[in-house]
Coordinates of C-alpha atoms and ligand atoms in Angstrom, one line a residue:
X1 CA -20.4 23.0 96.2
X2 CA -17.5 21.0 95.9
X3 CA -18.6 20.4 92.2
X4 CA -17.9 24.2 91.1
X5 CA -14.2 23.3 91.5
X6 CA -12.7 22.1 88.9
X7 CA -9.4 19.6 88.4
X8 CA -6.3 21.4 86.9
X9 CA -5.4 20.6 83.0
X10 CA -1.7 21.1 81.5
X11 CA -1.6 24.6 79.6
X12 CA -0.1 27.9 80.9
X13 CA -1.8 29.5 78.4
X14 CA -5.8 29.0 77.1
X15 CA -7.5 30.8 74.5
X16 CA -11.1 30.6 74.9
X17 CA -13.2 32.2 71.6
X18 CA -16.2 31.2 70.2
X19 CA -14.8 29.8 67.0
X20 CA -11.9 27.5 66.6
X21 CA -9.1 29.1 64.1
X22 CA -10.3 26.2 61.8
X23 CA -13.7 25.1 61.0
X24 CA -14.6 21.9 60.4
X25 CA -15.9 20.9 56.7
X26 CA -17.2 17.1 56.2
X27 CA -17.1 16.0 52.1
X28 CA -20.0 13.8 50.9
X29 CA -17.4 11.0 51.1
X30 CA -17.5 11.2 54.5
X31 CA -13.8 12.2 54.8
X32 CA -13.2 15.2 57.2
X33 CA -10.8 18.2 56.9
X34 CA -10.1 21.9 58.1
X35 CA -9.9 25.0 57.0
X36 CA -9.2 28.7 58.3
X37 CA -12.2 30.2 59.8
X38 CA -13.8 33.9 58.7
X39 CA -13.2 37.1 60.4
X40 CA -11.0 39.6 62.2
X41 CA -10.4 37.4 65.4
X42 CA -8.6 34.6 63.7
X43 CA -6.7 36.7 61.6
X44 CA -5.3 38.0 64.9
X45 CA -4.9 35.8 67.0
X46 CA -3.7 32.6 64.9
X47 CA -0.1 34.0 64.5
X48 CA 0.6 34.8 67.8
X49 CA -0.7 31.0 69.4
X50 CA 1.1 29.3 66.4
X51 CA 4.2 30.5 68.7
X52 CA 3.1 30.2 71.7
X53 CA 2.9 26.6 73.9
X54 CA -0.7 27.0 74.6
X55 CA -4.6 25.8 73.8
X56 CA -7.4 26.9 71.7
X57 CA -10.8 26.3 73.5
X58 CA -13.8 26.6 70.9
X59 CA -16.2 25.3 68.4
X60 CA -15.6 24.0 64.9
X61 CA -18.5 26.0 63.4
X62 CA -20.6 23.1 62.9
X63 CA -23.6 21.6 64.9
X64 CA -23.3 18.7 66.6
X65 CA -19.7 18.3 66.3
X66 CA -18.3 15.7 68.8
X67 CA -14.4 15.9 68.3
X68 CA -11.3 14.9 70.4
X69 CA -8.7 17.5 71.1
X70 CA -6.7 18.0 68.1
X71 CA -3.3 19.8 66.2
X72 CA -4.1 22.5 63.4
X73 CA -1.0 24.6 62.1
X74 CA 1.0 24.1 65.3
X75 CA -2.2 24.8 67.5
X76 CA -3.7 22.7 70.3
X77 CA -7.3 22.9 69.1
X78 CA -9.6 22.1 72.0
X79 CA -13.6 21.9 70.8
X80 CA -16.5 22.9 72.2
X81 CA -19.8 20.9 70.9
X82 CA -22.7 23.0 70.0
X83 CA -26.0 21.2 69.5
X84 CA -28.3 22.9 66.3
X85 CA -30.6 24.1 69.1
X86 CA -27.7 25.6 70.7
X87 CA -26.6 27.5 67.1
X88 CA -29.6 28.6 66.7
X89 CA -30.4 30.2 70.3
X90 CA -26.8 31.3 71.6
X91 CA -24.8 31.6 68.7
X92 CA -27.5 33.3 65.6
X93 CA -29.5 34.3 68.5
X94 CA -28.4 36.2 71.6
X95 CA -24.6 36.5 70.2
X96 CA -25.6 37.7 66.4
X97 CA -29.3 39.1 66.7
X98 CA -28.9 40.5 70.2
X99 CA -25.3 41.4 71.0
X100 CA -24.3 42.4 67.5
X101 CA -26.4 45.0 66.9
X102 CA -26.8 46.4 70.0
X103 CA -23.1 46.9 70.2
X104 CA -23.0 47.9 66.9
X105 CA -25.1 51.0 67.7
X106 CA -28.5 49.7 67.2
X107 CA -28.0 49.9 63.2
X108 CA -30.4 47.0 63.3
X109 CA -33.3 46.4 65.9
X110 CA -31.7 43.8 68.7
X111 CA -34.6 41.4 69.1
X112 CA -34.3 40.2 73.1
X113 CA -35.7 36.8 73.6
X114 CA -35.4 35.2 77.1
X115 CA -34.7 31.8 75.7
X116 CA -31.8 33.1 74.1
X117 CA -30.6 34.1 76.9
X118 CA -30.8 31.1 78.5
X119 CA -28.9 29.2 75.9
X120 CA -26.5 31.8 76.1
X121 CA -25.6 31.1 79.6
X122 CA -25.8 27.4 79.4
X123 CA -23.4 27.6 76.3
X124 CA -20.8 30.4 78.0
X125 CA -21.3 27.4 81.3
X126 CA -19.6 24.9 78.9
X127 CA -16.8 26.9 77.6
X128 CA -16.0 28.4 81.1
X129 CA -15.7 24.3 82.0
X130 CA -13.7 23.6 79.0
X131 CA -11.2 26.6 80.0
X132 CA -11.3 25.2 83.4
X133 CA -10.2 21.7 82.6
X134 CA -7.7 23.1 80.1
X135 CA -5.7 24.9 82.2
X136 CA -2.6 24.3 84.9
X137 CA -2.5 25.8 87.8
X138 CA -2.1 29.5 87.7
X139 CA -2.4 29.7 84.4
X140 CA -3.6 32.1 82.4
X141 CA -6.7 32.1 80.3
X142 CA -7.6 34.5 78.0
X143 CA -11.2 35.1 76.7
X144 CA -12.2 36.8 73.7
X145 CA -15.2 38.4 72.3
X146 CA -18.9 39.3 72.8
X147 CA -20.5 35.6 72.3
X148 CA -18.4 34.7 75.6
X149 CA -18.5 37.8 78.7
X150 CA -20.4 35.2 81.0
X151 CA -17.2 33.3 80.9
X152 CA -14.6 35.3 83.4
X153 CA -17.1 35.3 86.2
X154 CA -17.5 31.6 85.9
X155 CA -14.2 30.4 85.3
X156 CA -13.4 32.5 88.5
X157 CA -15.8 30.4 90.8
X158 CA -14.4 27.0 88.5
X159 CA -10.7 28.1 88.8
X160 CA -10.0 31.0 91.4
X161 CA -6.3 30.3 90.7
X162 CA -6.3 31.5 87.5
X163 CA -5.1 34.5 86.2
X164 CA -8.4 35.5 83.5
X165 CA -8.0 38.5 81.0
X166 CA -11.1 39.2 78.6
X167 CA -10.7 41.1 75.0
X168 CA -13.8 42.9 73.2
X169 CA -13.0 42.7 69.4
X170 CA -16.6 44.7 68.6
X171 CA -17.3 48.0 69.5
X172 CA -18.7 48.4 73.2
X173 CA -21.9 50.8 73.2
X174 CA -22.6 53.8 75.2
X175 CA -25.0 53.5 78.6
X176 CA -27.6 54.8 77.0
X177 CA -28.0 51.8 74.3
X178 CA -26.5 49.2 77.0
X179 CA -28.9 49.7 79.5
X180 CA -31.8 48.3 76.9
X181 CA -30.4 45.0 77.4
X182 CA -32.7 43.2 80.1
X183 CA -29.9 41.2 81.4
X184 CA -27.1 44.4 81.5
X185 CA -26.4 44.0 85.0
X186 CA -25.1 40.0 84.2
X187 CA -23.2 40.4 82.0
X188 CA -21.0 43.2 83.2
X189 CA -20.4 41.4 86.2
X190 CA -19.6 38.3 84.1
X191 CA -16.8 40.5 82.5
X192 CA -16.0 42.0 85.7
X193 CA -14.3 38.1 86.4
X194 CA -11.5 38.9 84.4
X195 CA -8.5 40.9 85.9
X196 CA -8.0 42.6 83.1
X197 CA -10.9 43.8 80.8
X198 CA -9.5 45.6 76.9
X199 CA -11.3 47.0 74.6
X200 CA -10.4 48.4 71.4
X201 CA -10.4 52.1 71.4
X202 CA -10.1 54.5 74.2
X203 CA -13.6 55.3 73.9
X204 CA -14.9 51.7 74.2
X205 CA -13.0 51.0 77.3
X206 CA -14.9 54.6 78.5
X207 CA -18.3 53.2 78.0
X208 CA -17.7 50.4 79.9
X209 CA -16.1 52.1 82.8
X210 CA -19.7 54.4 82.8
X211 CA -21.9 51.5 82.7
X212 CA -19.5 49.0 85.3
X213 CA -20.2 52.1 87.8
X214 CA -23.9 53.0 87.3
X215 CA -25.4 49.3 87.0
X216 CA -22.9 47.7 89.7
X217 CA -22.9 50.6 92.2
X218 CA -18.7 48.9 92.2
X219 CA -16.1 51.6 93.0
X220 CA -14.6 52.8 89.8
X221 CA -11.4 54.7 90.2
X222 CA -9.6 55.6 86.9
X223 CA -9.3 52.3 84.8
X224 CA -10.1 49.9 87.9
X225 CA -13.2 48.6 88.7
X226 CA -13.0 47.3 92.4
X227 CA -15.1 43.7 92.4
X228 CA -16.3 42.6 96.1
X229 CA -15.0 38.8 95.7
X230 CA -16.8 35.8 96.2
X231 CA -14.8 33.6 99.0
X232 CA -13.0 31.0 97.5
X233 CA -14.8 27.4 98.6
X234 CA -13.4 24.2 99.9
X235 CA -15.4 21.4 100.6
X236 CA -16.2 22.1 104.2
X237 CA -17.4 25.3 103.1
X238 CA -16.1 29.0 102.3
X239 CA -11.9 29.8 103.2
X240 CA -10.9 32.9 104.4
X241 CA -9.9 35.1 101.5
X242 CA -9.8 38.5 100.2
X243 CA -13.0 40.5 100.3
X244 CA -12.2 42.4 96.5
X245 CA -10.3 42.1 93.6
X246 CA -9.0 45.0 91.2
X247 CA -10.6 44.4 87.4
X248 CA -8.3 47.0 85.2
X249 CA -9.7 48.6 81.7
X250 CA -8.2 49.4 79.2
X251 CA -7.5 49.8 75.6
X252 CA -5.7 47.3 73.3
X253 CA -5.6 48.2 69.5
X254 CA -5.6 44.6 67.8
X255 CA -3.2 44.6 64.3
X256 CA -2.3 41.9 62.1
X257 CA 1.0 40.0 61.5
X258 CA 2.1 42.9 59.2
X259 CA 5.5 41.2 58.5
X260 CA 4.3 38.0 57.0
X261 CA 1.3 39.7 55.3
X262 CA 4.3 42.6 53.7
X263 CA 6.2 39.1 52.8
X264 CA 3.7 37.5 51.4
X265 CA 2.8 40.4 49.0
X266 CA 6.3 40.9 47.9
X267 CA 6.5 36.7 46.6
X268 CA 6.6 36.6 42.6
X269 CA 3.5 34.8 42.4
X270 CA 1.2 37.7 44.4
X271 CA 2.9 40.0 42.1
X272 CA 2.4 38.4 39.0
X273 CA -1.1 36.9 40.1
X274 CA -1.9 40.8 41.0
X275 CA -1.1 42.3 37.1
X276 CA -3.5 39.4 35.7
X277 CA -6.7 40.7 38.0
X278 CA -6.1 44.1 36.7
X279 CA -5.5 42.7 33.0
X280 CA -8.5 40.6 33.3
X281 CA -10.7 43.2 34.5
X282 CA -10.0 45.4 31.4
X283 CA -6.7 47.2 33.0
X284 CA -8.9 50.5 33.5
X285 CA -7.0 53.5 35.3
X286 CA -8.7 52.7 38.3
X287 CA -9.6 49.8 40.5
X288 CA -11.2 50.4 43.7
X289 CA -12.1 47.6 46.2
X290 CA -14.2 46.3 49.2
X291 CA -13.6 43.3 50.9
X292 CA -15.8 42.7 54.2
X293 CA -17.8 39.3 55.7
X294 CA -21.4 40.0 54.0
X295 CA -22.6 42.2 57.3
X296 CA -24.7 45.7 57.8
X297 CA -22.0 46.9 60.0
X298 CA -19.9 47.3 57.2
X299 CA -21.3 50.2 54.8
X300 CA -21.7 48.3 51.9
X301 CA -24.8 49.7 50.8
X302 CA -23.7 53.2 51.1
X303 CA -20.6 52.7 49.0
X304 CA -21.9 51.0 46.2
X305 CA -24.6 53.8 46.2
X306 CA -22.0 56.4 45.7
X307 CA -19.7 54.7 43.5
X308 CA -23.1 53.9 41.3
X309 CA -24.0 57.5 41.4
X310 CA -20.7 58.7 40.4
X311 CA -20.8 56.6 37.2
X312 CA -24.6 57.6 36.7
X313 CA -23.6 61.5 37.1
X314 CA -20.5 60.9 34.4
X315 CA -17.7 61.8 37.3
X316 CA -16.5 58.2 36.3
X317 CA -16.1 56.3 33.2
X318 CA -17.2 53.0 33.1
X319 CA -14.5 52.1 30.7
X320 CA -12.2 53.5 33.3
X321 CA -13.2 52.6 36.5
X322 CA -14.2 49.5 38.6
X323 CA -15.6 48.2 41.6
X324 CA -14.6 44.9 42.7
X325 CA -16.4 43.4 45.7
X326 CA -15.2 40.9 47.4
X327 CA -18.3 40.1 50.3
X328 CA -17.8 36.7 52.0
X329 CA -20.6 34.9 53.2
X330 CA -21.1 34.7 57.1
X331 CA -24.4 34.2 59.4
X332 CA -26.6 33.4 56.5
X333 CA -29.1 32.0 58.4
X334 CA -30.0 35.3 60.5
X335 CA -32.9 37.6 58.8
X336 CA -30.6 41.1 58.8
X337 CA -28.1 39.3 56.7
X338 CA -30.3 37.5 54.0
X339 CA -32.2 40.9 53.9
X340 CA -28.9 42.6 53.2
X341 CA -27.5 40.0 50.5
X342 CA -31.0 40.9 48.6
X343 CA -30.5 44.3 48.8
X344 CA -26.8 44.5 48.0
X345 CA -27.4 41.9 45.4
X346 CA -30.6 44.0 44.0
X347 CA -28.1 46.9 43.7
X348 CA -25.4 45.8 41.9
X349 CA -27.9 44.2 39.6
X350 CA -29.3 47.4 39.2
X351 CA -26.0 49.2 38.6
X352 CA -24.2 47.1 36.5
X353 CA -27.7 46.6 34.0
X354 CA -27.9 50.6 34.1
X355 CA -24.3 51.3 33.1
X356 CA -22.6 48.4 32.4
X357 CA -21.2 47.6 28.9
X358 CA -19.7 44.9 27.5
X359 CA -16.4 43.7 28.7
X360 CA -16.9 46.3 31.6
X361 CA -18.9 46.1 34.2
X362 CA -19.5 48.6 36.7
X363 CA -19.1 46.4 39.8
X364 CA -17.5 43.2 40.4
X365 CA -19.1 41.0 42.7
X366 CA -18.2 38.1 44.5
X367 CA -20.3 36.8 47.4
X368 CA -17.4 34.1 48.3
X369 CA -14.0 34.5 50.4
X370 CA -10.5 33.7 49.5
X371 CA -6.7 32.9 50.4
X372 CA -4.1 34.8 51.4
X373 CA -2.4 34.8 48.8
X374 CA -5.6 35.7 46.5
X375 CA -6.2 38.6 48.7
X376 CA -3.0 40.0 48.4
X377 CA -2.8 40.1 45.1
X378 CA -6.4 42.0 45.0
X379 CA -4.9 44.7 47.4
X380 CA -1.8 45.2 45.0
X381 CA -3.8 45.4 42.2
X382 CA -6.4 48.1 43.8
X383 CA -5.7 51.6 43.8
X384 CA -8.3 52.4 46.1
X385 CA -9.4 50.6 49.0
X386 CA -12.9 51.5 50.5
X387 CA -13.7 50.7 54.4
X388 CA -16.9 52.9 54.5
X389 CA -18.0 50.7 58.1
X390 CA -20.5 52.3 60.4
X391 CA -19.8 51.0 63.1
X392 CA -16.4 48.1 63.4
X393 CA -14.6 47.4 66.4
X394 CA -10.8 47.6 64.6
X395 CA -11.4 46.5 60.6
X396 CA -8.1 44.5 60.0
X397 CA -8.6 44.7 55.9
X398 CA -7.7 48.2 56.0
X399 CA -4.6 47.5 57.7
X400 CA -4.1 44.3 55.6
X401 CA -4.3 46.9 52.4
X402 CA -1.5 48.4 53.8
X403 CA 0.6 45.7 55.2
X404 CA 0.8 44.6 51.3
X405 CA 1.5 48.1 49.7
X406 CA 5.1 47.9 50.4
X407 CA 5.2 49.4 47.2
X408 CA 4.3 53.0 49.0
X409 CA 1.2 53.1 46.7
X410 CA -2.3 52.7 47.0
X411 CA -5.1 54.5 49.0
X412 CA -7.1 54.1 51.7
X413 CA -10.3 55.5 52.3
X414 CA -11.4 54.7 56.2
X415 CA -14.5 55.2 57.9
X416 CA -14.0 57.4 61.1
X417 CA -16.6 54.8 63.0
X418 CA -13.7 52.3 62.6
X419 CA -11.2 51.4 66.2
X420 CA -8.5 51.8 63.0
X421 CA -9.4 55.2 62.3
X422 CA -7.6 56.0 65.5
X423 CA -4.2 55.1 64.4
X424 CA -4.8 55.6 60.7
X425 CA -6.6 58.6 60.8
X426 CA -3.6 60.5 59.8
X427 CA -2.8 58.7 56.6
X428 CA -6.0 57.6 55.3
X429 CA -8.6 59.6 53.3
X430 CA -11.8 59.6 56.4
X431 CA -15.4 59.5 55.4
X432 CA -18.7 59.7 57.2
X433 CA -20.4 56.5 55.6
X434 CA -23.7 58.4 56.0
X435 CA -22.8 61.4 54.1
X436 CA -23.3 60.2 50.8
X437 CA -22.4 63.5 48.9
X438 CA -19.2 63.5 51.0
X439 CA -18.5 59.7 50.4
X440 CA -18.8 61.2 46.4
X441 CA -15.9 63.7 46.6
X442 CA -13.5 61.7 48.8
X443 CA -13.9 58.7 46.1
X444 CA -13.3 61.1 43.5
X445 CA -10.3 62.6 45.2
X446 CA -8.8 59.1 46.0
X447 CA -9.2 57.8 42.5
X448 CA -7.7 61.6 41.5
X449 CA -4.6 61.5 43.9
X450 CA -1.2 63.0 42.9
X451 CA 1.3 60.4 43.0
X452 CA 3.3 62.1 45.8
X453 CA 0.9 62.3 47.9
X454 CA -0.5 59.0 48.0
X455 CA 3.3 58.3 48.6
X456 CA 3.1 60.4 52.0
X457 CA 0.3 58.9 52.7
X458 CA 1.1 55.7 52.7
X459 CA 4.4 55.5 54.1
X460 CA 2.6 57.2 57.5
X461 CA 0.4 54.3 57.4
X462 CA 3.0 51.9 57.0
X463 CA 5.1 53.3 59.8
X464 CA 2.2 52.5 62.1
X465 CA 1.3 49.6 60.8
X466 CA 4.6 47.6 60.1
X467 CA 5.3 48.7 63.9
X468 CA 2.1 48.3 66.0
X469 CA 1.9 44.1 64.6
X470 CA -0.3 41.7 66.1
X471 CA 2.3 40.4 68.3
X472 CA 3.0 43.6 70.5
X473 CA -0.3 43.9 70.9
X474 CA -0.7 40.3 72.6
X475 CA 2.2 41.0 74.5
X476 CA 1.2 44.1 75.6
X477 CA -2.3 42.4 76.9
X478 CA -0.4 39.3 78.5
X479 CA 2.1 41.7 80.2
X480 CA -0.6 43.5 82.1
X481 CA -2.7 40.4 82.8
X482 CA 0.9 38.9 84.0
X483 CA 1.6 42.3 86.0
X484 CA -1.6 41.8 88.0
X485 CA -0.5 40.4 91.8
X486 CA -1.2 36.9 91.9
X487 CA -4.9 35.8 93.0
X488 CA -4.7 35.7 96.4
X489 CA -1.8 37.9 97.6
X490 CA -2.5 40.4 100.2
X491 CA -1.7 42.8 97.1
X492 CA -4.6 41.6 94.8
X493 CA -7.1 42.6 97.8
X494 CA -5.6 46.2 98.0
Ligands
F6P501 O1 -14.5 40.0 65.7 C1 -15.8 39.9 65.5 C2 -16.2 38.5 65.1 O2 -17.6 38.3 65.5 C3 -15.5 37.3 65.7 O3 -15.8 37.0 67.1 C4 -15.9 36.3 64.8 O4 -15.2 35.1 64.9 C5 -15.8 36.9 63.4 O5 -16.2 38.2 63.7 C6 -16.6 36.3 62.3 O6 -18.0 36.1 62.7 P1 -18.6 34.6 62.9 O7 -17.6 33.8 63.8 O8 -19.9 34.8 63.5 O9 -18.6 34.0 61.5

């Protein structure tokens, strides 16, 4: 119907994520302000639309939020509301107690609730809508993460000028754990919208090439899914058009702004700020660290269990040795993570009553998040940093830890179920999480390491990481979504 088109708005360039890069806090005064919002996909993408002449299309994190289009840190801020019933159902629901565990590898049961479902289409409707009325003509729009895969296929009916490219931050599952989800079949062809579908490993993009051809029956040849197109409408019906449309796959290794993070830990203030953590925790030989949102993905039970049984066995000294955790809250109002926060909580209780003395404890334990600048002094005062994920799509902290070690120190111990194992394999010490004996030497070797060859080490990882920055990898994504022939041609139909 004539209704599914949608009017032309004024940016070439739309970001559509679930979050906004701010969220939205409201004092008890009634006064209203913004600050940076958690996690990985932020982190990324903030720098590279602070230069960029574009819009961010998504929600401020609270319910209920009715708020006019808006500037934050050089971004055009575009909201989405989301009503409480709407959190509850799309966002904790189908998007963090559906999707997130399933694609993490079913670490924790998905529950699959049809009414979740439902809210998750409804909500992915309205952003595909807000995309649609944000963007000019031929524009490009590009859609990010797991909470939105609806929105390609529906922005193409809304806008079928519009050039659409989608990016998986999370790990995407094999067939085998896909095909449990009742509605598979939607939302691969929601994704199959976009022109241009990344992932962020080789062997992500693989799995979803496998599952595009056995649930769709589509033609898959190489990275390209071919897509029988819907005909484009006007309102005396359907135009002649194309019959398909190429969808290409592929791998995009997301990365941080390494330069201003390198900067930032080179300023007096990180420097100096980074001597007083280690001063005030004792300054013991060794400080390892973990910094993660509060989430089962992330190991943190494993690690604290090895690092408490090394001190319990005598392998290291209390007096010598810390464990700082930094764990910042996130999704506190879905079971898996208040379960976790008791048992991570109920563990370093434990440890630190065990073996603790005064003036030392055993672990350091901080269930908030923090600054920039706080961060990178934490990373230059740790000796160790410990990514022990079992399952995470890239894990930007570990290349974070590096960004700031311009000081060619410092080491990095990296789970191998990472997307950053792939290009830090080489550098980094690699653990299986699981293996909890194995976790036990690897600590022990990484607190142990010979000056030179943490040196080696982490000049590799710097090589890769200094290079490989956020900003070639957006560029690398917009080039291929601006490489694709425009929608339309005689080429796009090949
Ligand atoms: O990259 C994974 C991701 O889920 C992002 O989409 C998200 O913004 C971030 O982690 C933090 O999670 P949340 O937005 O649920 O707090």
């Amino acid at each position: 119907s004539p209704s599914d088109v949608a009017e032309p708005g004024e940016y070439d360039l739309v970001v559509v994520a679930n979050r906004l890069p701010v969220d939205f806090t409201a004092a008890e005064d009634g006064s209203v302000s913004w600050k940076r919002s958690p996690g990985g996909l932020v982190t990324a993408l903030a720098p590279v639309m602070e230069g960029a002449d574009g819009a961010w299309v998504g929600w401020s994190g609270t319910a209920d939020v009715e708020h006019d289009p808006f500037d934050a840190s050089g971004i055009r801020c575009v909201p989405v509301t989301l009503t409480s019933e709407d959190v509850e159902s799309y966002y904790e629901g189908f998007s963090n107690d559906t999707l997130w565990p399933l694609y993490h590898d079913v670490i924790e049961t998905p529950s699959y609730h049809r009414q979740w479902w439902d809210a998750y289409r409804r909500v992915n409707h309205r952003f595909a809508r807000a995309a649609a009325a944000a963007a000019a003509p031929g524009a490009m729009v590009w859609v990010h993460d797991y909470q939105l895969q609806l929105v390609p296929a529906m922005l193409r009916t809304l806008r079928p000028d519009l050039r659409i490219g989608f990016f998986d931050h999370i790990p995407f599952p094999s067939l085998e754990i896909f095909s449990q989800l009742p509605w598979r079949t939607q939302i691969i062809e929601g994704l199959l919208g976009a022109d241009v579908i990344g992932f962020q490993r080789a062997g992500d993009a693989a799995n979803f090439l496998r599952v595009a051809r056995r649930l769709t029956g589509h033609n898959v040849r190489g990275r390209v899914v071919t897509v029988p197109a819907k005909a484009p409408r006007s309102s005396s019906g359907p135009l002649p058009g194309p019959a398909y449309r190429l969808a290409h796959v592929q791998a995009f290794p997301i990365s941080i702004d390494s330069a201003r993070f390198d900067a930032l830990a080179r300023t007096p203030e990180v420097q100096e700020r980074a001597r007083e953590i280690r001063s005030e925790l004792g300054n013991p030989k060794v400080v390892m660290l973990g910094v993660d949102r509060l989430d089962y993905t992330k190991g943190i039970r494993h690690r604290i269990k090895a690092y408490g049984e090394l001190i319990a066995d005598g392998r290291l000294d209390v007096k010598d040795a810390t464990l700082v955790q930094v764990a910042s809250p996130s999704r506190e109002n879905v079971d898996a993570y208040q379960q976790l926060r008791e048992d991570v909580e109920g563990l370093v209780g434990r440890i630190n009553g065990d073996y603790g003395e005064i003036g030392h404890s055993v672990i350091n334990y901080m269930h908030h998040s923090y600054p920039a600048e706080e961060m990178a002094a934490l990373y230059l005062a740790a000796d160790v940093l410990l990514v022990t994920s079992l399952r995470d799509g890239m894990n930007l902290v570990a290349k974070e830890y590096v960004a700031a070690r311009s000081d060619d120190r410092g080491v990095l111990v990296l789970s191998e179920f990472t997307g950053a194992a792939d290009e830090l394999g080489k550098g980094a010490l690699l653990c299986n999480p699981h293996d909890i004996d194995g976790l036990k030497e690897i600590l022990v070797r990484a607190a142990q390491m010979d000056p030179r060859e943490m040196r080696r080490r982490m000049r590799r990882l710097r090589r890769v990481v200094m290079e490989k920055d956020v900003a070639a990898w957006a560029s690398s994504f917009l080039d291929t979504l601006r490489a694709v022939p425009e929608p339309g041609s005689p080429a796009a139909a090949r």
